[in-house]
Short mmCIF file of C-alpha atoms and ligand atoms in Angstrom, two decimals:
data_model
loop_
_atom_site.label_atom_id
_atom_site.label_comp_id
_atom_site.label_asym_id
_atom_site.label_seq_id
_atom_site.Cartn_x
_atom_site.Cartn_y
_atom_site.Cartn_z
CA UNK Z 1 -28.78 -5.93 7.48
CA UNK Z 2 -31.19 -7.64 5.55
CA UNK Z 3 -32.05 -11.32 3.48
CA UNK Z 4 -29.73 -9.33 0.73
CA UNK Z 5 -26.71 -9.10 2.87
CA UNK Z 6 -26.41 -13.12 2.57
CA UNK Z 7 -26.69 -12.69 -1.17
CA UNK Z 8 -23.42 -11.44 -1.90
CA UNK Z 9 -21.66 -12.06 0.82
CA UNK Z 10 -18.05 -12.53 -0.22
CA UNK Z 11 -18.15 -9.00 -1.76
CA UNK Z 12 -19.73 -8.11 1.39
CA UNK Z 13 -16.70 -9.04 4.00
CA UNK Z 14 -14.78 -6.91 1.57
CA UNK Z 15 -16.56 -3.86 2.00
CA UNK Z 16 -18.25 -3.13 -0.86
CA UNK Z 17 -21.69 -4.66 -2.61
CA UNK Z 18 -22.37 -3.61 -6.21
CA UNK Z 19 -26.25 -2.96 -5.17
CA UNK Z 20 -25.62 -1.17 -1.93
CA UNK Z 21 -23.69 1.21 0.01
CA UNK Z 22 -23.28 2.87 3.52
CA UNK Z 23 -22.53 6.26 4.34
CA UNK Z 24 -19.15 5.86 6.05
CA UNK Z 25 -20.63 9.36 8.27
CA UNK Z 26 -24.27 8.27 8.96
CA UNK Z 27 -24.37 5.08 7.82
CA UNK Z 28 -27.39 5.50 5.19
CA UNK Z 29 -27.51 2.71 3.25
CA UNK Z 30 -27.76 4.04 -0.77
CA UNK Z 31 -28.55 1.96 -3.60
CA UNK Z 32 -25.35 2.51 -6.03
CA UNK Z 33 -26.22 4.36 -9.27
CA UNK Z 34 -24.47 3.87 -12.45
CA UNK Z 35 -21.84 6.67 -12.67
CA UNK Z 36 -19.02 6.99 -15.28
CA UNK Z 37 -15.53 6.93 -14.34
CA UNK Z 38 -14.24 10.61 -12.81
CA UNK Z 39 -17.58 10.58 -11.07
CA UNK Z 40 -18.10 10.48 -6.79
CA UNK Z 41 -21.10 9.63 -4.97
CA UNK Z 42 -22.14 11.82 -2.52
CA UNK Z 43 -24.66 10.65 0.21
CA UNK Z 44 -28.44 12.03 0.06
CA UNK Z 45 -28.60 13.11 3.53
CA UNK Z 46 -25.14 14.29 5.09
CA UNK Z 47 -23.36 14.77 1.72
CA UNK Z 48 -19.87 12.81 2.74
CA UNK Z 49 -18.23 11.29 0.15
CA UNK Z 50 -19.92 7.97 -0.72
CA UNK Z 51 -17.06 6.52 -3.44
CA UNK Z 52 -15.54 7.70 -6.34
CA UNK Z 53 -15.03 5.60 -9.21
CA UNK Z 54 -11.72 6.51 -10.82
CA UNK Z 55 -10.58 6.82 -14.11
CA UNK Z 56 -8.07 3.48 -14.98
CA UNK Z 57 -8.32 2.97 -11.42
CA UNK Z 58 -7.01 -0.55 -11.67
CA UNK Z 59 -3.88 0.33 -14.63
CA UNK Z 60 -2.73 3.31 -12.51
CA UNK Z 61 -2.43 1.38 -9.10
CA UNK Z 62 -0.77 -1.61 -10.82
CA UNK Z 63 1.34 0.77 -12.86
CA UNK Z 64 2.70 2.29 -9.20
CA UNK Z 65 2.90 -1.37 -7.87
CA UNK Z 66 5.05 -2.19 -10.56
CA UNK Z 67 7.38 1.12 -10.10
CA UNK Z 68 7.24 0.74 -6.93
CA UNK Z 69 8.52 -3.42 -6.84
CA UNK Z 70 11.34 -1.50 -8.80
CA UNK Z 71 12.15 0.65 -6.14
CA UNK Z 72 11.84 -1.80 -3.39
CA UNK Z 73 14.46 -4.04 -5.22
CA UNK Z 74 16.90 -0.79 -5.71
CA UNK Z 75 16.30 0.07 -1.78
CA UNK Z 76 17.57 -3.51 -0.90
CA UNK Z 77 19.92 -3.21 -2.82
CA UNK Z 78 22.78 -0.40 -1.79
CA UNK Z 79 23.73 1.42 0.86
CA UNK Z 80 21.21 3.90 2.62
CA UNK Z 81 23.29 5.77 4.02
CA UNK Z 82 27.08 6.07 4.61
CA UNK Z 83 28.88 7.26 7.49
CA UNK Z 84 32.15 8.78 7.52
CA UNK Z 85 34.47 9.41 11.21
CA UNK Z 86 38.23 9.84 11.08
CA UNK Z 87 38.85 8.24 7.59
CA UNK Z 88 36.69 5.18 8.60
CA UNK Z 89 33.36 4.95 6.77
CA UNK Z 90 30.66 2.40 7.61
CA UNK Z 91 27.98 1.62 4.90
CA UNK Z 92 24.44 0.90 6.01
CA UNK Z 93 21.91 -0.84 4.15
CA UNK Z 94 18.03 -1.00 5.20
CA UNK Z 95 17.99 -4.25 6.40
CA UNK Z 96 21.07 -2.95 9.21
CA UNK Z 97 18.28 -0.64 11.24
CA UNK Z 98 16.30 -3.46 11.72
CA UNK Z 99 19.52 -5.64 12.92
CA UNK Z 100 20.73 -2.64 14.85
CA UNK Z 101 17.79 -2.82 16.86
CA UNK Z 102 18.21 -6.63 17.49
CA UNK Z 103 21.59 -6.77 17.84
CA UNK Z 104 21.21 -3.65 20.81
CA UNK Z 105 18.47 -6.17 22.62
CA UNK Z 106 15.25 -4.27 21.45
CA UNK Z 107 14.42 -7.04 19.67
CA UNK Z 108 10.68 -5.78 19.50
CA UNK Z 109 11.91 -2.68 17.99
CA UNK Z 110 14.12 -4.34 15.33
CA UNK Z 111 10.81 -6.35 14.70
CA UNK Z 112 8.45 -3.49 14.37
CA UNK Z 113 11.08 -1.55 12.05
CA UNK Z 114 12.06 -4.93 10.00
CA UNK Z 115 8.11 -5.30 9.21
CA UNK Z 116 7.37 -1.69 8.71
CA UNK Z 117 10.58 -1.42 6.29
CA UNK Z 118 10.61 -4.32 4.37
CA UNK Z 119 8.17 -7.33 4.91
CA UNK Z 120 4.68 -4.72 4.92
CA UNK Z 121 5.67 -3.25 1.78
CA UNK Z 122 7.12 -5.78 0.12
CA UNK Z 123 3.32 -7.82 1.00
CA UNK Z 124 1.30 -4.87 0.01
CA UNK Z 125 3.47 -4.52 -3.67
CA UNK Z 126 3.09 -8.57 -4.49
CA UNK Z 127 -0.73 -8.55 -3.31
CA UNK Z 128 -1.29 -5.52 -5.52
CA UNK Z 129 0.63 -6.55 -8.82
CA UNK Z 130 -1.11 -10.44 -8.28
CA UNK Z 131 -4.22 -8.94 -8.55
CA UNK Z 132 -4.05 -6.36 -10.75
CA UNK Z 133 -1.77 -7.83 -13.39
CA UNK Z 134 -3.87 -10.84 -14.24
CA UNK Z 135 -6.94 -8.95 -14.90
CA UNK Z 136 -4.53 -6.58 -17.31
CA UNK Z 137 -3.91 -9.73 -18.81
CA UNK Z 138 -8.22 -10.57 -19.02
CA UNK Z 139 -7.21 -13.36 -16.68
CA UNK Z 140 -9.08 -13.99 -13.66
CA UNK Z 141 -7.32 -14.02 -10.25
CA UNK Z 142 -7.61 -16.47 -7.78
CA UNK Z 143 -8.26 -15.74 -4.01
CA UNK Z 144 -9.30 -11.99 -4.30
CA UNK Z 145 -11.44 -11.55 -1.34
CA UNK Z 146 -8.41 -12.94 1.15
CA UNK Z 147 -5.84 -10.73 -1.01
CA UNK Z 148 -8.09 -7.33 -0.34
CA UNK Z 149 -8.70 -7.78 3.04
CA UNK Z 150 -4.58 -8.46 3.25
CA UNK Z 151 -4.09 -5.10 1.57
CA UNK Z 152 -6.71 -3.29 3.89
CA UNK Z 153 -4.70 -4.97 6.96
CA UNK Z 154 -1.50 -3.58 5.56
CA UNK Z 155 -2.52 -0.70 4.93
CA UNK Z 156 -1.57 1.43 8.08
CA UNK Z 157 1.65 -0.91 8.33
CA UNK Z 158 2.61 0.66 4.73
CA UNK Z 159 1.63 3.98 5.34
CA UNK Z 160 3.51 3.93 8.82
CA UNK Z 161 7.02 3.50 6.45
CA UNK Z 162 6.74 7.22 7.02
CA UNK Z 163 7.43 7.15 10.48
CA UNK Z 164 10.52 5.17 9.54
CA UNK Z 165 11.53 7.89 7.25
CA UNK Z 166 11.23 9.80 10.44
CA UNK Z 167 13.80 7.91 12.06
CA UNK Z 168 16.35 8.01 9.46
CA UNK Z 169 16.12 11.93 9.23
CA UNK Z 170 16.51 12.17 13.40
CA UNK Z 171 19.46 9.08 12.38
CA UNK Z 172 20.85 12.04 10.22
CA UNK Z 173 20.46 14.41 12.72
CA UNK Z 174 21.58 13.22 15.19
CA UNK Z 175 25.20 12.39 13.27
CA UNK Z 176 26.59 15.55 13.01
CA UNK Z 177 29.89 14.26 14.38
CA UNK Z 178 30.41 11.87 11.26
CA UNK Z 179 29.74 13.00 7.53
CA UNK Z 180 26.82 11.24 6.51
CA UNK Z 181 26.09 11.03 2.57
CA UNK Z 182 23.12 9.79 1.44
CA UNK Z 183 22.95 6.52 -0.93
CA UNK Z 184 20.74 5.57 -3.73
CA UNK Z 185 18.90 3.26 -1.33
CA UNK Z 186 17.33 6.15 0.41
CA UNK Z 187 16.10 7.66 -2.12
CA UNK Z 188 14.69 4.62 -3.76
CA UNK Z 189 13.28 3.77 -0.60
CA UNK Z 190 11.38 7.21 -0.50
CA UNK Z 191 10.14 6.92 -3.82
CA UNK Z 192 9.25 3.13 -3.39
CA UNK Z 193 7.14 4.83 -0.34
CA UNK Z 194 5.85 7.45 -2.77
CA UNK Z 195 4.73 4.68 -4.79
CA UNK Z 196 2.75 2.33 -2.12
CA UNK Z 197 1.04 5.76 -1.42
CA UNK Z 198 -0.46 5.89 -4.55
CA UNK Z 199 -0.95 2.65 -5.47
CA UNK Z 200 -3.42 2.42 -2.31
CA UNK Z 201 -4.97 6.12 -3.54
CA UNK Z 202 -5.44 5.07 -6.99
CA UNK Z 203 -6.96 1.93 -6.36
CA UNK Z 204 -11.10 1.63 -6.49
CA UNK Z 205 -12.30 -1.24 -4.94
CA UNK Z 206 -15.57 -1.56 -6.54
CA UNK Z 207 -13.68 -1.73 -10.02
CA UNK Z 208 -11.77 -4.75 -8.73
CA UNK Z 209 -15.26 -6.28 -8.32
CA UNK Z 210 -16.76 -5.07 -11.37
CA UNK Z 211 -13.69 -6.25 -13.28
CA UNK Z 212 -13.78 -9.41 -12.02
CA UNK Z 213 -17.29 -9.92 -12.57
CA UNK Z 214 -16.67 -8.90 -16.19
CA UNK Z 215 -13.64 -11.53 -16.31
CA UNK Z 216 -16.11 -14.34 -14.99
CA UNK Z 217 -19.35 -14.07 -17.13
ZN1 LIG B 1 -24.37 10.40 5.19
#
């Protein structure tokens, strides 16, 4: 890296400088063209996908952060599943896997599961809509840089809700000596994961920049 590297350097931690960018395949640095929004950048010499700048990037991810805050507040909310064994029924919400785990001594397991479930999520949907929503509002938000790099540390934690999905099915499975209905939970909680999917797809980086650049001047 160059003197220019030090220029912008809190866009660079981030990942992305308006004037230059690096071939995630071969690592050839390209100076950034203006392209309209639908567009991608493809690199000169290998051809990988450089970026792509996306139409309403920024609406369309807040619009699933919002939807998918919704969600999240509906999946807390009832029961995800029911179980039913010789007239008894036991109700379980999404916070019980997480005790179950605890409460059976894999304490590390009932950690991994309560973060995956509800804390990563919950982080990536506030991070996103604190962002996004003030510069709907042509308001400029505070601590960007710290709040991206959050969202690109969370980003295999909320895409690993999957795997938790996973474990409810083999739950299900696994149950075929109790009738097991599903509740409204679940399937707000799959749709809330639906929703942190593409939030993260929709959302362009470099238009977070370029919008907040446009907020400042
Ligand atoms: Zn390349």
């Amino acid at each position: 890296m160059g003197e220019g590297a030090a220029i912008e350097n809190d866009v660079m931690a981030a990942g992305y400088t308006e004037a230059l960018v690096a071939c995630p395949e071969c690592d050839l640095v390209h100076s950034v063209p203006e392209i309209e929004d639908g567009e991608q950048g493809h690199c000169i010499r290998c051809g990988s996908l450089l970026y792509v700048r996306h139409r309403n990037s920024l609406d369309r991810s807040l619009a699933f952060a919002i939807t998918g805050l919704f969600f999240f507040i509906l999946a807390n909310m009832f029961p995800l599943l029911t179980f039913e064994l010789d007239g008894q029924s036991q109700s379980n919400r999404l916070i019980d896997g997480a005790i179950a785990f605890m409460d059976a001594g894999y304490w590390e397991l009932g950690l991994v599961v309560f973060v995956a479930s509800i804390v990563a999520p919950l982080m990536v949907l506030i991070v996103l809509i604190s962002v996004l929503l003030p510069m709907r509002l042509n308001i400029a938000p505070t601590n960007v840089k710290v709040q991206i790099r959050l969202l690109t540390h969370l980003k295999p934690w909320a895409m690993s809700e999957i795997f938790i999905l996973g474990i409810i099915v083999a739950f299900v499975k696994l149950s075929d000596f109790a009738d097991v209905s599903v509740g409204l939970s679940l399937v707000a909680f799959v749709l809330m994961v639906a929703a942190v999917v593409m939030a993260y797809m929709t959302l362009d980086d470099s238009a977070i920049w370029r919008r907040l650049k446009e907020l400042k001047a």
